[in-house]
Amino acid sequence: QVQLVESGGGLVQAGGSLRLSCAASGRTFSSYAMGWFRQAPGKEREFVAAISWSGGSTYIVDSVQGRFIISRDNAKNTVHLQMNSLKPEDTAVYYCCAANRFIATTPSDYDYWGQGTQVTVSS
């Protein structure tokens, strides 16, 4: 069993930056791939980024490529999403998730989910 708690969301102006964090507990963190999804009101949950067990492999969705960076610190049981050059269309609730796989990019592959943190980008 894995418990996930997100933090770092908030209100930021377009062009600004935020760093989301996710703290994991309950199981061996380093054995799980970690990911971030986001969901805006009235829209489907969307894949954003994922990182493998060791941090050596990452997948980033095209819409945020070059602006967002995913990283993990297994010693601290945390994963981060650095979000730069934010745009109003990035506004959503961002969810941290964990998968008992090397890496994963689809919701069905993830086993555990946090409750989300709100990111709002003003124009």
Short mmCIF file of C-alpha atoms in Angstrom, two decimals:
data_model
loop_
_atom_site.label_atom_id
_atom_site.label_comp_id
_atom_site.label_asym_id
_atom_site.label_seq_id
_atom_site.Cartn_x
_atom_site.Cartn_y
_atom_site.Cartn_z
CA GLN A 1 0.00 0.00 0.00
CA VAL A 2 1.22 3.48 -0.91
CA GLN A 3 -0.08 6.81 0.33
CA LEU A 4 0.59 9.95 -1.71
CA VAL A 5 0.25 13.60 -0.66
CA GLU A 6 0.70 16.45 -3.14
CA SER A 7 1.72 20.01 -2.35
CA GLY A 8 2.95 23.15 -4.09
CA GLY A 9 -0.08 24.18 -6.10
CA GLY A 10 -1.40 27.71 -6.16
CA LEU A 11 -2.12 30.79 -8.24
CA VAL A 12 0.51 32.10 -10.64
CA GLN A 13 0.59 34.55 -13.53
CA ALA A 14 1.18 33.37 -17.08
CA GLY A 15 4.89 32.92 -17.70
CA GLY A 16 5.59 32.09 -14.08
CA SER A 17 6.70 28.87 -12.42
CA LEU A 18 5.53 26.42 -9.79
CA ARG A 19 7.12 23.31 -8.32
CA LEU A 20 4.77 20.53 -7.28
CA SER A 21 5.89 17.90 -4.78
CA CYS A 22 4.52 14.49 -3.88
CA ALA A 23 5.45 12.69 -0.68
CA ALA A 24 5.05 8.91 -0.61
CA SER A 25 4.79 6.52 2.32
CA GLY A 26 3.75 2.95 3.12
CA ARG A 27 5.92 0.89 0.75
CA THR A 28 9.33 0.93 -0.89
CA PHE A 29 9.19 4.10 -2.95
CA SER A 30 12.07 3.21 -5.26
CA SER A 31 10.21 0.19 -6.68
CA TYR A 32 7.43 2.33 -8.20
CA ALA A 33 7.22 4.38 -11.33
CA MET A 34 5.74 7.79 -10.57
CA GLY A 35 3.56 10.02 -12.69
CA TRP A 36 1.58 13.22 -12.87
CA PHE A 37 -1.85 13.67 -14.44
CA ARG A 38 -4.06 16.73 -14.59
CA GLN A 39 -7.77 17.35 -14.93
CA ALA A 40 -9.58 20.58 -15.76
CA PRO A 41 -13.31 21.03 -15.03
CA GLY A 42 -15.45 19.16 -17.56
CA LYS A 43 -12.45 17.44 -19.15
CA GLU A 44 -10.89 13.99 -18.97
CA ARG A 45 -7.88 13.26 -16.84
CA GLU A 46 -4.77 13.89 -18.96
CA PHE A 47 -1.29 12.40 -18.74
CA VAL A 48 1.43 14.96 -18.06
CA ALA A 49 4.67 13.22 -17.10
CA ALA A 50 6.15 9.98 -15.77
CA ILE A 51 9.48 8.81 -14.40
CA SER A 52 10.94 5.33 -14.00
CA TRP A 53 12.05 3.62 -10.78
CA SER A 54 15.61 4.90 -11.00
CA GLY A 55 14.81 8.23 -12.62
CA GLY A 56 16.71 7.28 -15.77
CA SER A 57 13.69 7.32 -18.10
CA THR A 58 10.99 9.96 -18.44
CA TYR A 59 7.96 10.65 -20.64
CA ILE A 60 6.57 14.15 -21.04
CA VAL A 61 3.39 15.00 -22.94
CA ASP A 62 3.96 17.14 -26.05
CA SER A 63 1.89 20.05 -24.78
CA VAL A 64 4.31 20.69 -21.90
CA GLN A 65 7.55 19.43 -23.46
CA GLY A 66 10.36 21.89 -22.85
CA ARG A 67 8.46 23.60 -20.03
CA PHE A 68 7.87 20.87 -17.42
CA ILE A 69 10.47 18.63 -15.78
CA ILE A 70 9.75 15.56 -13.65
CA SER A 71 12.28 14.32 -11.11
CA ARG A 72 12.44 12.04 -8.08
CA ASP A 73 14.50 11.67 -4.94
CA ASN A 74 14.21 8.09 -3.72
CA ALA A 75 16.17 8.81 -0.55
CA LYS A 76 13.47 11.31 0.46
CA ASN A 77 10.50 9.37 -0.99
CA THR A 78 9.46 12.34 -3.11
CA VAL A 79 8.69 13.17 -6.72
CA HIS A 80 8.56 16.68 -8.18
CA LEU A 81 7.07 18.42 -11.17
CA GLN A 82 8.84 21.66 -12.05
CA MET A 83 6.49 23.76 -14.19
CA ASN A 84 7.98 26.70 -16.06
CA SER A 85 6.55 29.20 -18.56
CA LEU A 86 3.06 28.40 -17.35
CA LYS A 87 0.08 29.10 -19.59
CA PRO A 88 -3.61 29.57 -18.73
CA GLU A 89 -4.36 26.22 -20.41
CA ASP A 90 -2.20 24.53 -17.77
CA THR A 91 -4.87 25.35 -15.18
CA ALA A 92 -6.09 22.09 -13.63
CA VAL A 93 -5.99 19.85 -10.60
CA TYR A 94 -2.71 17.96 -10.72
CA TYR A 95 -2.56 14.40 -9.39
CA CYS A 96 0.46 12.40 -8.32
CA CYS A 97 0.31 8.64 -8.87
CA ALA A 98 2.40 5.49 -8.39
CA ALA A 99 2.63 2.31 -10.49
CA ASN A 100 4.20 -1.04 -9.68
CA ARG A 101 5.96 -0.96 -13.04
CA PHE A 102 9.20 0.30 -14.50
CA ILE A 103 7.34 3.22 -16.11
CA ALA A 104 3.73 3.93 -17.11
CA THR A 105 1.81 6.54 -19.10
CA THR A 106 -1.86 5.49 -18.87
CA PRO A 107 -4.24 5.84 -15.89
CA SER A 108 -5.07 2.12 -15.80
CA ASP A 109 -1.40 1.28 -15.20
CA TYR A 110 -1.27 3.29 -11.99
CA ASP A 111 -2.16 1.66 -8.67
CA TYR A 112 -2.21 4.59 -6.24
CA TRP A 113 -3.35 8.19 -6.52
CA GLY A 114 -3.08 11.32 -4.43
CA GLN A 115 -6.01 13.66 -3.89
CA GLY A 116 -4.66 16.41 -6.13
CA THR A 117 -3.45 19.99 -5.85
CA GLN A 118 -4.97 22.95 -7.69
CA VAL A 119 -2.86 24.93 -10.16
CA THR A 120 -4.37 28.14 -11.52
CA VAL A 121 -2.60 30.24 -14.15
CA SER A 122 -3.96 33.72 -14.79
CA SER A 123 -3.64 35.50 -18.13
#
